[in-house]
């Protein structure tokens, strides 16, 4: 089914308006990404750091189950009347020395009618968008002449980013500012304001690059986040609907959020539980705060991990209807529902 010529292929201004079109990732032959050791040490769970070597695939049974969970998630979204785009099956990330196609949120951000490809900091991710999403990006451009697709420039592939400065002046991040770098998952949309964080994968040049490619009238504002391991904002804040946002009180304060005019009058709720680390399957690449990495369908409904009873109960107390979907094996390879999607059109 193709949208009519009057239907946009890209048009999203926030995280909560009714979702009409979305990309859902596929794992493919997913591997532990072989980023430089200093980067892995700064961002990945200590217990699993030794696994992040070149040519180190995730266990087959985890990939198989993650793929089935992603298919189930896509089917749920389709049944809700949402148009779902998927990358090709079976991409061999082992042969590509890459990671996976399961986490498109890291590499793409839609702002208004513009879809921007992130200049990834990690060299092992440099072909991820081209290989998994290149055809979808062409399809989106062909479907809607108003869609503006901003591909990342070739020269950013060079790995000039590791900060080997030994002086006391060294900043908090593993990367320097020698070329633009950001992961799109370090940003969230709140109308014409995009809130973001600096991290081990997002530098000032990356923020400037993003700002330069935003549609006119949109601007980036940076949050003050307390997270020495920062990489992605989407387990730190979660807007549930306009005016209501959940946050991780271990990483950000209410005052830091309220300092931004766009959130000044919002109801800001700290997530009230300490998430437990699952034993099986292991969380190889994330903290256990993935309950905040949910996908809001329309400010009333939200997709949540099927077994996460405590979060379901709390989100329902906050007025949401939760749609449960099994996702533990996707969690294991690096993220949850927000990570595994790119919302293309929100009404
Ligand atoms: N991209 C998901 C980030 C999860 C975490 O904070 O560990």
mmCIF file of C-alpha atoms and ligand atoms in Angstrom:
data_model
loop_
_atom_site.group_PDB
_atom_site.id
_atom_site.type_symbol
_atom_site.label_atom_id
_atom_site.label_comp_id
_atom_site.label_asym_id
_atom_site.label_seq_id
_atom_site.Cartn_x
_atom_site.Cartn_y
_atom_site.Cartn_z
ATOM 1 C CA UNK A 1 0.000 0.000 0.000
ATOM 2 C CA UNK A 2 1.373 3.391 -0.930
ATOM 3 C CA UNK A 3 0.257 6.648 0.614
ATOM 4 C CA UNK A 4 -1.639 9.055 -1.608
ATOM 5 C CA UNK A 5 0.324 11.930 -3.092
ATOM 6 C CA UNK A 6 -1.095 14.278 -0.457
ATOM 7 C CA UNK A 7 0.165 12.118 2.439
ATOM 8 C CA UNK A 8 3.605 13.118 3.686
ATOM 9 C CA UNK A 9 6.241 10.394 3.921
ATOM 10 C CA UNK A 10 8.114 12.376 6.602
ATOM 11 C CA UNK A 11 6.480 14.786 9.016
ATOM 12 C CA UNK A 12 7.021 14.519 12.768
ATOM 13 C CA UNK A 13 7.465 17.267 15.322
ATOM 14 C CA UNK A 14 7.308 15.450 18.627
ATOM 15 C CA UNK A 15 7.414 12.077 20.347
ATOM 16 C CA UNK A 16 3.731 11.740 21.250
ATOM 17 C CA UNK A 17 1.301 12.882 18.524
ATOM 18 C CA UNK A 18 -0.603 10.085 16.733
ATOM 19 C CA UNK A 19 1.917 7.872 14.950
ATOM 20 C CA UNK A 20 1.088 7.266 11.269
ATOM 21 C CA UNK A 21 4.296 5.860 9.756
ATOM 22 C CA UNK A 22 7.356 4.303 11.335
ATOM 23 C CA UNK A 23 10.495 2.322 10.585
ATOM 24 C CA UNK A 24 10.992 -0.851 12.644
ATOM 25 C CA UNK A 25 14.494 -2.340 12.567
ATOM 26 C CA UNK A 26 15.720 -5.869 11.870
ATOM 27 C CA UNK A 27 18.606 -7.483 13.703
ATOM 28 C CA UNK A 28 20.252 -9.346 10.803
ATOM 29 C CA UNK A 29 23.461 -11.178 11.732
ATOM 30 C CA UNK A 30 24.073 -8.763 14.597
ATOM 31 C CA UNK A 31 27.481 -8.425 16.265
ATOM 32 C CA UNK A 32 28.996 -6.795 19.312
ATOM 33 C CA UNK A 33 30.129 -3.522 17.750
ATOM 34 C CA UNK A 34 33.908 -3.285 17.701
ATOM 35 C CA UNK A 35 34.374 0.354 18.658
ATOM 36 C CA UNK A 36 37.744 1.459 20.103
ATOM 37 C CA UNK A 37 38.378 0.043 23.623
ATOM 38 C CA UNK A 38 38.236 3.470 25.316
ATOM 39 C CA UNK A 39 34.798 4.052 23.798
ATOM 40 C CA UNK A 40 33.506 0.642 24.866
ATOM 41 C CA UNK A 41 34.880 1.119 28.403
ATOM 42 C CA UNK A 42 33.133 4.492 28.673
ATOM 43 C CA UNK A 43 29.715 3.401 27.428
ATOM 44 C CA UNK A 44 29.116 -0.327 27.799
ATOM 45 C CA UNK A 45 28.242 -2.413 30.908
ATOM 46 C CA UNK A 46 31.451 -3.441 32.644
ATOM 47 C CA UNK A 47 30.514 -7.128 32.858
ATOM 48 C CA UNK A 48 30.378 -7.433 29.055
ATOM 49 C CA UNK A 49 33.231 -5.216 27.886
ATOM 50 C CA UNK A 50 35.406 -8.229 26.990
ATOM 51 C CA UNK A 51 32.867 -9.307 24.336
ATOM 52 C CA UNK A 52 33.264 -6.183 22.184
ATOM 53 C CA UNK A 53 35.832 -7.498 19.736
ATOM 54 C CA UNK A 54 35.885 -7.582 15.928
ATOM 55 C CA UNK A 55 33.935 -10.487 14.412
ATOM 56 C CA UNK A 56 32.028 -11.310 17.575
ATOM 57 C CA UNK A 57 28.392 -12.094 16.751
ATOM 58 C CA UNK A 58 25.656 -12.117 19.380
ATOM 59 C CA UNK A 59 24.531 -15.674 20.260
ATOM 60 C CA UNK A 60 22.336 -17.160 17.491
ATOM 61 C CA UNK A 61 19.427 -17.926 19.808
ATOM 62 C CA UNK A 62 19.304 -14.307 21.005
ATOM 63 C CA UNK A 63 19.348 -12.935 17.458
ATOM 64 C CA UNK A 64 16.648 -15.384 16.366
ATOM 65 C CA UNK A 65 14.366 -14.404 19.238
ATOM 66 C CA UNK A 66 15.112 -10.686 18.814
ATOM 67 C CA UNK A 67 14.127 -10.937 15.143
ATOM 68 C CA UNK A 68 10.828 -12.614 16.116
ATOM 69 C CA UNK A 69 10.151 -9.893 18.712
ATOM 70 C CA UNK A 70 10.787 -7.160 16.123
ATOM 71 C CA UNK A 71 8.352 -8.894 13.728
ATOM 72 C CA UNK A 72 5.755 -9.108 16.505
ATOM 73 C CA UNK A 73 6.239 -5.405 17.315
ATOM 74 C CA UNK A 74 5.850 -4.472 13.620
ATOM 75 C CA UNK A 75 2.652 -6.570 13.438
ATOM 76 C CA UNK A 76 1.240 -4.785 16.503
ATOM 77 C CA UNK A 77 1.913 -1.389 14.930
ATOM 78 C CA UNK A 78 0.372 -2.449 11.593
ATOM 79 C CA UNK A 79 -2.716 -3.725 13.410
ATOM 80 C CA UNK A 80 -3.022 -0.241 14.938
ATOM 81 C CA UNK A 81 -3.217 1.178 11.388
ATOM 82 C CA UNK A 82 0.353 2.518 11.348
ATOM 83 C CA UNK A 83 2.375 2.224 8.135
ATOM 84 C CA UNK A 84 5.508 0.207 8.888
ATOM 85 C CA UNK A 85 8.712 0.230 6.837
ATOM 86 C CA UNK A 86 11.243 -2.579 7.383
ATOM 87 C CA UNK A 87 14.843 -3.013 6.212
ATOM 88 C CA UNK A 88 15.842 -6.110 4.206
ATOM 89 C CA UNK A 89 16.128 -9.441 6.016
ATOM 90 C CA UNK A 90 19.389 -11.171 6.800
ATOM 91 C CA UNK A 91 21.993 -8.408 6.508
ATOM 92 C CA UNK A 92 25.335 -9.957 7.423
ATOM 93 C CA UNK A 93 26.799 -7.453 9.873
ATOM 94 C CA UNK A 94 29.578 -9.947 10.645
ATOM 95 C CA UNK A 95 30.843 -9.660 7.057
ATOM 96 C CA UNK A 96 30.469 -5.869 7.241
ATOM 97 C CA UNK A 97 32.332 -5.524 10.565
ATOM 98 C CA UNK A 98 29.200 -3.738 11.715
ATOM 99 C CA UNK A 99 26.650 -3.941 14.498
ATOM 100 C CA UNK A 100 22.977 -4.425 13.581
ATOM 101 C CA UNK A 101 20.004 -2.919 11.779
ATOM 102 C CA UNK A 102 17.820 -3.268 14.866
ATOM 103 C CA UNK A 103 18.447 0.234 16.268
ATOM 104 C CA UNK A 104 17.532 2.776 13.564
ATOM 105 C CA UNK A 105 16.773 5.493 16.153
ATOM 106 C CA UNK A 106 20.505 5.970 16.655
ATOM 107 C CA UNK A 107 21.052 6.877 13.027
ATOM 108 C CA UNK A 108 17.983 8.809 11.846
ATOM 109 C CA UNK A 109 15.913 11.690 13.212
ATOM 110 C CA UNK A 110 12.831 13.195 11.600
ATOM 111 C CA UNK A 111 12.179 16.871 12.294
ATOM 112 C CA UNK A 112 9.231 18.388 10.480
ATOM 113 C CA UNK A 113 9.484 17.133 6.899
ATOM 114 C CA UNK A 114 13.255 16.601 7.172
ATOM 115 C CA UNK A 115 14.904 13.263 7.917
ATOM 116 C CA UNK A 116 18.535 13.602 8.969
ATOM 117 C CA UNK A 117 21.135 10.820 8.968
ATOM 118 C CA UNK A 118 23.475 10.982 11.939
ATOM 119 C CA UNK A 119 27.230 11.170 11.389
ATOM 120 C CA UNK A 120 27.943 8.277 13.740
ATOM 121 C CA UNK A 121 30.967 8.548 16.015
ATOM 122 C CA UNK A 122 31.602 4.797 15.851
ATOM 123 C CA UNK A 123 33.380 3.815 12.599
ATOM 124 C CA UNK A 124 31.860 0.304 12.776
ATOM 125 C CA UNK A 125 28.428 1.904 12.306
ATOM 126 C CA UNK A 126 29.389 4.014 9.310
ATOM 127 C CA UNK A 127 27.535 1.831 6.737
ATOM 128 C CA UNK A 128 24.554 0.964 8.912
ATOM 129 C CA UNK A 129 22.080 3.436 7.440
ATOM 130 C CA UNK A 130 23.173 2.860 3.848
ATOM 131 C CA UNK A 131 22.964 -0.928 4.096
ATOM 132 C CA UNK A 132 19.787 -1.292 6.134
ATOM 133 C CA UNK A 133 17.868 1.889 5.338
ATOM 134 C CA UNK A 134 19.211 3.237 2.041
ATOM 135 C CA UNK A 135 16.287 1.813 0.024
ATOM 136 C CA UNK A 136 13.720 3.100 2.516
ATOM 137 C CA UNK A 137 15.218 6.601 2.323
ATOM 138 C CA UNK A 138 14.930 6.494 -1.487
ATOM 139 C CA UNK A 139 11.341 5.284 -1.209
ATOM 140 C CA UNK A 140 10.431 8.099 1.194
ATOM 141 C CA UNK A 141 11.923 10.696 -1.164
ATOM 142 C CA UNK A 142 10.109 9.169 -4.157
ATOM 143 C CA UNK A 143 6.763 9.105 -2.345
ATOM 144 C CA UNK A 144 6.774 12.740 -1.279
ATOM 145 C CA UNK A 145 8.522 15.575 -3.071
ATOM 146 C CA UNK A 146 8.303 17.682 0.115
ATOM 147 C CA UNK A 147 10.351 15.197 2.150
ATOM 148 C CA UNK A 148 13.939 16.402 2.637
ATOM 149 C CA UNK A 149 16.398 13.585 3.278
ATOM 150 C CA UNK A 150 19.801 14.711 4.573
ATOM 151 C CA UNK A 151 22.410 11.981 4.072
ATOM 152 C CA UNK A 152 25.590 12.179 6.072
ATOM 153 C CA UNK A 153 28.655 13.433 4.187
ATOM 154 C CA UNK A 154 31.312 10.900 3.134
ATOM 155 C CA UNK A 155 34.164 12.706 4.857
ATOM 156 C CA UNK A 156 32.694 12.070 8.301
ATOM 157 C CA UNK A 157 33.590 8.377 7.892
ATOM 158 C CA UNK A 158 37.153 9.166 8.920
ATOM 159 C CA UNK A 159 37.802 8.200 12.507
ATOM 160 C CA UNK A 160 39.438 11.332 13.813
ATOM 161 C CA UNK A 161 37.489 11.314 16.988
ATOM 162 C CA UNK A 162 39.298 9.561 19.791
ATOM 163 C CA UNK A 163 40.571 12.023 22.321
ATOM 164 C CA UNK A 164 44.063 10.933 23.294
ATOM 165 C CA UNK A 165 44.803 14.154 25.137
ATOM 166 C CA UNK A 166 46.415 13.200 28.469
ATOM 167 C CA UNK A 167 46.334 16.703 29.935
ATOM 168 C CA UNK A 168 44.157 17.823 32.833
ATOM 169 C CA UNK A 169 42.163 19.803 30.289
ATOM 170 C CA UNK A 170 40.680 16.582 28.904
ATOM 171 C CA UNK A 171 36.913 16.830 28.784
ATOM 172 C CA UNK A 172 34.416 14.296 30.088
ATOM 173 C CA UNK A 173 34.011 12.504 26.750
ATOM 174 C CA UNK A 174 36.037 9.946 24.838
ATOM 175 C CA UNK A 175 35.556 11.816 21.564
ATOM 176 C CA UNK A 176 37.056 15.153 20.621
ATOM 177 C CA UNK A 177 35.513 17.790 18.382
ATOM 178 C CA UNK A 178 37.556 17.230 15.227
ATOM 179 C CA UNK A 179 34.540 16.429 13.052
ATOM 180 C CA UNK A 180 30.758 16.429 13.535
ATOM 181 C CA UNK A 181 29.472 13.388 15.406
ATOM 182 C CA UNK A 182 26.131 12.591 16.929
ATOM 183 C CA UNK A 183 23.782 9.707 17.460
ATOM 184 C CA UNK A 184 20.212 10.738 16.733
ATOM 185 C CA UNK A 185 19.125 8.967 19.941
ATOM 186 C CA UNK A 186 20.836 11.753 21.899
ATOM 187 C CA UNK A 187 17.967 14.062 20.837
ATOM 188 C CA UNK A 188 14.195 14.296 21.294
ATOM 189 C CA UNK A 189 11.651 16.559 19.605
ATOM 190 C CA UNK A 190 9.384 18.947 21.484
ATOM 191 C CA UNK A 191 7.782 20.960 18.675
ATOM 192 C CA UNK A 192 10.268 23.468 17.328
ATOM 193 C CA UNK A 193 12.694 22.739 20.188
ATOM 194 C CA UNK A 194 14.948 19.688 19.984
ATOM 195 C CA UNK A 195 16.332 18.741 23.404
ATOM 196 C CA UNK A 196 19.619 16.869 23.396
ATOM 197 C CA UNK A 197 22.625 15.837 25.430
ATOM 198 C CA UNK A 198 26.372 15.811 24.871
ATOM 199 C CA UNK A 199 27.725 12.300 25.235
ATOM 200 C CA UNK A 200 30.529 9.931 24.281
ATOM 201 C CA UNK A 201 29.012 9.866 20.782
ATOM 202 C CA UNK A 202 27.715 13.446 20.405
ATOM 203 C CA UNK A 203 30.071 16.413 20.223
ATOM 204 C CA UNK A 204 29.622 20.167 19.743
ATOM 205 C CA UNK A 205 30.441 19.908 16.030
ATOM 206 C CA UNK A 206 27.680 17.285 15.773
ATOM 207 C CA UNK A 207 25.194 19.553 17.533
ATOM 208 C CA UNK A 208 26.149 22.399 15.165
ATOM 209 C CA UNK A 209 25.749 20.050 12.187
ATOM 210 C CA UNK A 210 22.293 18.995 13.358
ATOM 211 C CA UNK A 211 21.250 22.612 13.957
ATOM 212 C CA UNK A 212 22.474 23.558 10.472
ATOM 213 C CA UNK A 213 20.280 20.901 8.840
ATOM 214 C CA UNK A 214 17.108 21.500 10.840
ATOM 215 C CA UNK A 215 14.200 23.158 9.047
ATOM 216 C CA UNK A 216 13.928 26.903 9.547
ATOM 217 C CA UNK A 217 12.497 27.900 12.918
ATOM 218 C CA UNK A 218 13.667 24.780 14.802
ATOM 219 C CA UNK A 219 16.488 24.896 17.335
ATOM 220 C CA UNK A 220 18.567 22.547 19.460
ATOM 221 C CA UNK A 221 18.863 23.087 23.225
ATOM 222 C CA UNK A 222 21.227 20.986 25.310
ATOM 223 C CA UNK A 223 20.134 19.447 28.611
ATOM 224 C CA UNK A 224 22.363 19.331 31.650
ATOM 225 C CA UNK A 225 22.573 15.600 32.288
ATOM 226 C CA UNK A 226 24.507 13.912 35.070
ATOM 227 C CA UNK A 227 25.730 10.772 33.333
ATOM 228 C CA UNK A 228 29.464 10.056 32.962
ATOM 229 C CA UNK A 229 28.611 7.132 30.651
ATOM 230 C CA UNK A 230 26.169 9.126 28.529
ATOM 231 C CA UNK A 231 25.175 7.637 25.198
ATOM 232 C CA UNK A 232 21.550 8.254 24.158
ATOM 233 C CA UNK A 233 18.905 10.263 25.970
ATOM 234 C CA UNK A 234 16.102 7.742 25.438
ATOM 235 C CA UNK A 235 16.457 5.919 28.737
ATOM 236 C CA UNK A 236 16.728 9.266 30.566
ATOM 237 C CA UNK A 237 13.550 11.082 29.491
ATOM 238 C CA UNK A 238 10.251 9.850 28.066
ATOM 239 C CA UNK A 239 7.434 12.229 27.108
ATOM 240 C CA UNK A 240 4.151 10.323 27.573
ATOM 241 C CA UNK A 241 1.920 13.034 26.163
ATOM 242 C CA UNK A 242 2.028 16.798 25.714
ATOM 243 C CA UNK A 243 2.563 18.178 29.218
ATOM 244 C CA UNK A 244 3.665 14.926 30.911
ATOM 245 C CA UNK A 245 7.193 13.534 30.950
ATOM 246 C CA UNK A 246 8.862 10.727 32.906
ATOM 247 C CA UNK A 247 12.559 11.016 33.754
ATOM 248 C CA UNK A 248 15.362 8.963 35.241
ATOM 249 C CA UNK A 249 16.231 10.766 38.500
ATOM 250 C CA UNK A 250 19.670 9.109 38.592
ATOM 251 C CA UNK A 251 20.653 10.967 35.418
ATOM 252 C CA UNK A 252 18.750 14.239 35.334
ATOM 253 C CA UNK A 253 17.066 16.575 37.787
ATOM 254 C CA UNK A 254 13.678 18.205 37.584
ATOM 255 C CA UNK A 255 15.425 21.603 37.738
ATOM 256 C CA UNK A 256 17.601 20.737 34.723
ATOM 257 C CA UNK A 257 14.481 19.846 32.753
ATOM 258 C CA UNK A 258 12.469 22.842 33.904
ATOM 259 C CA UNK A 259 15.337 25.152 32.938
ATOM 260 C CA UNK A 260 14.081 24.719 29.374
ATOM 261 C CA UNK A 261 11.151 26.983 28.597
ATOM 262 C CA UNK A 262 9.481 24.260 26.541
ATOM 263 C CA UNK A 263 9.131 22.042 29.662
ATOM 264 C CA UNK A 264 8.562 24.833 32.165
ATOM 265 C CA UNK A 265 4.906 24.011 32.833
ATOM 266 C CA UNK A 266 5.040 20.275 32.222
ATOM 267 C CA UNK A 267 4.177 17.645 34.804
ATOM 268 C CA UNK A 268 7.605 16.010 35.311
ATOM 269 C CA UNK A 269 7.574 12.627 37.057
ATOM 270 C CA UNK A 270 10.666 10.770 38.290
ATOM 271 C CA UNK A 271 10.482 7.044 37.464
ATOM 272 C CA UNK A 272 9.828 5.748 40.987
ATOM 273 C CA UNK A 273 11.498 2.318 40.838
ATOM 274 C CA UNK A 274 15.078 1.076 40.574
ATOM 275 C CA UNK A 275 15.008 -1.245 37.548
ATOM 276 C CA UNK A 276 16.424 -4.701 38.157
ATOM 277 C CA UNK A 277 19.160 -6.105 35.906
ATOM 278 C CA UNK A 278 17.772 -9.259 34.227
ATOM 279 C CA UNK A 279 19.953 -12.350 34.358
ATOM 280 C CA UNK A 280 18.699 -13.888 31.115
ATOM 281 C CA UNK A 281 19.106 -12.786 28.456
ATOM 282 C CA UNK A 282 21.864 -10.390 29.576
ATOM 283 C CA UNK A 283 21.725 -6.684 28.833
ATOM 284 C CA UNK A 284 24.942 -6.673 26.828
ATOM 285 C CA UNK A 285 24.796 -3.029 25.792
ATOM 286 C CA UNK A 286 22.479 -0.969 27.982
ATOM 287 C CA UNK A 287 21.570 -0.023 31.506
ATOM 288 C CA UNK A 288 18.399 -1.617 32.902
ATOM 289 C CA UNK A 289 16.489 1.674 32.499
ATOM 290 C CA UNK A 290 14.808 0.527 29.303
ATOM 291 C CA UNK A 291 11.300 0.935 30.759
ATOM 292 C CA UNK A 292 11.748 4.567 29.668
ATOM 293 C CA UNK A 293 12.659 3.442 26.156
ATOM 294 C CA UNK A 294 9.027 2.792 25.243
ATOM 295 C CA UNK A 295 7.163 3.902 22.110
ATOM 296 C CA UNK A 296 4.224 6.269 22.569
ATOM 297 C CA UNK A 297 1.601 5.732 19.853
ATOM 298 C CA UNK A 298 -0.549 8.787 20.480
ATOM 299 C CA UNK A 299 -0.267 10.253 23.963
ATOM 300 C CA UNK A 300 -2.788 7.684 25.220
ATOM 301 C CA UNK A 301 -1.226 4.364 24.257
ATOM 302 C CA UNK A 302 2.307 3.124 24.736
ATOM 303 C CA UNK A 303 4.142 -0.083 23.823
ATOM 304 C CA UNK A 304 5.881 -1.611 26.855
ATOM 305 C CA UNK A 305 7.906 -4.817 27.407
ATOM 306 C CA UNK A 306 5.398 -7.634 27.975
ATOM 307 C CA UNK A 307 6.694 -8.759 31.367
ATOM 308 C CA UNK A 308 7.292 -5.284 32.848
ATOM 309 C CA UNK A 309 4.250 -5.356 35.169
ATOM 310 C CA UNK A 310 5.501 -2.679 37.551
ATOM 311 C CA UNK A 311 5.980 -0.128 34.744
ATOM 312 C CA UNK A 312 2.692 -1.054 33.061
ATOM 313 C CA UNK A 313 0.835 -0.461 36.318
ATOM 314 C CA UNK A 314 2.530 2.902 36.876
ATOM 315 C CA UNK A 315 2.078 4.172 33.288
ATOM 316 C CA UNK A 316 -1.603 3.166 33.535
ATOM 317 C CA UNK A 317 -1.904 5.173 36.768
ATOM 318 C CA UNK A 318 -0.569 8.092 34.714
ATOM 319 C CA UNK A 319 -3.470 7.643 32.282
ATOM 320 C CA UNK A 320 -1.778 5.596 29.565
ATOM 321 C CA UNK A 321 -3.038 2.342 28.051
ATOM 322 C CA UNK A 322 -0.147 -0.082 27.745
ATOM 323 C CA UNK A 323 0.256 -2.470 24.825
ATOM 324 C CA UNK A 324 2.505 -5.328 25.882
ATOM 325 C CA UNK A 325 5.047 -6.762 23.453
ATOM 326 C CA UNK A 326 7.830 -9.243 24.270
ATOM 327 C CA UNK A 327 11.170 -7.511 23.662
ATOM 328 C CA UNK A 328 13.777 -8.940 26.068
ATOM 329 C CA UNK A 329 16.025 -10.279 23.318
ATOM 330 C CA UNK A 330 15.987 -6.957 21.483
ATOM 331 C CA UNK A 331 16.834 -5.367 24.838
ATOM 332 C CA UNK A 332 19.745 -7.796 25.088
ATOM 333 C CA UNK A 333 21.334 -6.561 21.842
ATOM 334 C CA UNK A 334 21.109 -2.879 22.663
ATOM 335 C CA UNK A 335 17.783 -1.150 23.155
ATOM 336 C CA UNK A 336 14.032 -1.203 23.355
ATOM 337 C CA UNK A 337 11.009 0.084 21.434
ATOM 338 C CA UNK A 338 12.243 3.660 21.035
ATOM 339 C CA UNK A 339 15.673 2.513 19.831
ATOM 340 C CA UNK A 340 14.156 0.012 17.388
ATOM 341 C CA UNK A 341 12.042 2.609 15.564
ATOM 342 C CA UNK A 342 12.151 5.902 13.709
ATOM 343 C CA UNK A 343 8.839 7.693 13.715
ATOM 344 C CA UNK A 344 8.411 9.166 10.252
ATOM 345 C CA UNK A 345 4.945 10.669 10.436
ATOM 346 C CA UNK A 346 3.087 11.872 13.511
ATOM 347 C CA UNK A 347 -0.200 13.663 12.954
HETATM 348 N N1 LIG B 1 19.778 3.663 23.600
HETATM 349 C C1 LIG B 1 19.324 3.155 24.831
HETATM 350 C C2 LIG B 1 20.124 3.709 25.974
HETATM 351 C C3 LIG B 1 19.942 2.902 27.110
HETATM 352 C C4 LIG B 1 20.838 3.247 28.260
HETATM 353 O O1 LIG B 1 20.803 4.364 28.771
HETATM 354 O O2 LIG B 1 21.587 2.387 28.691
#
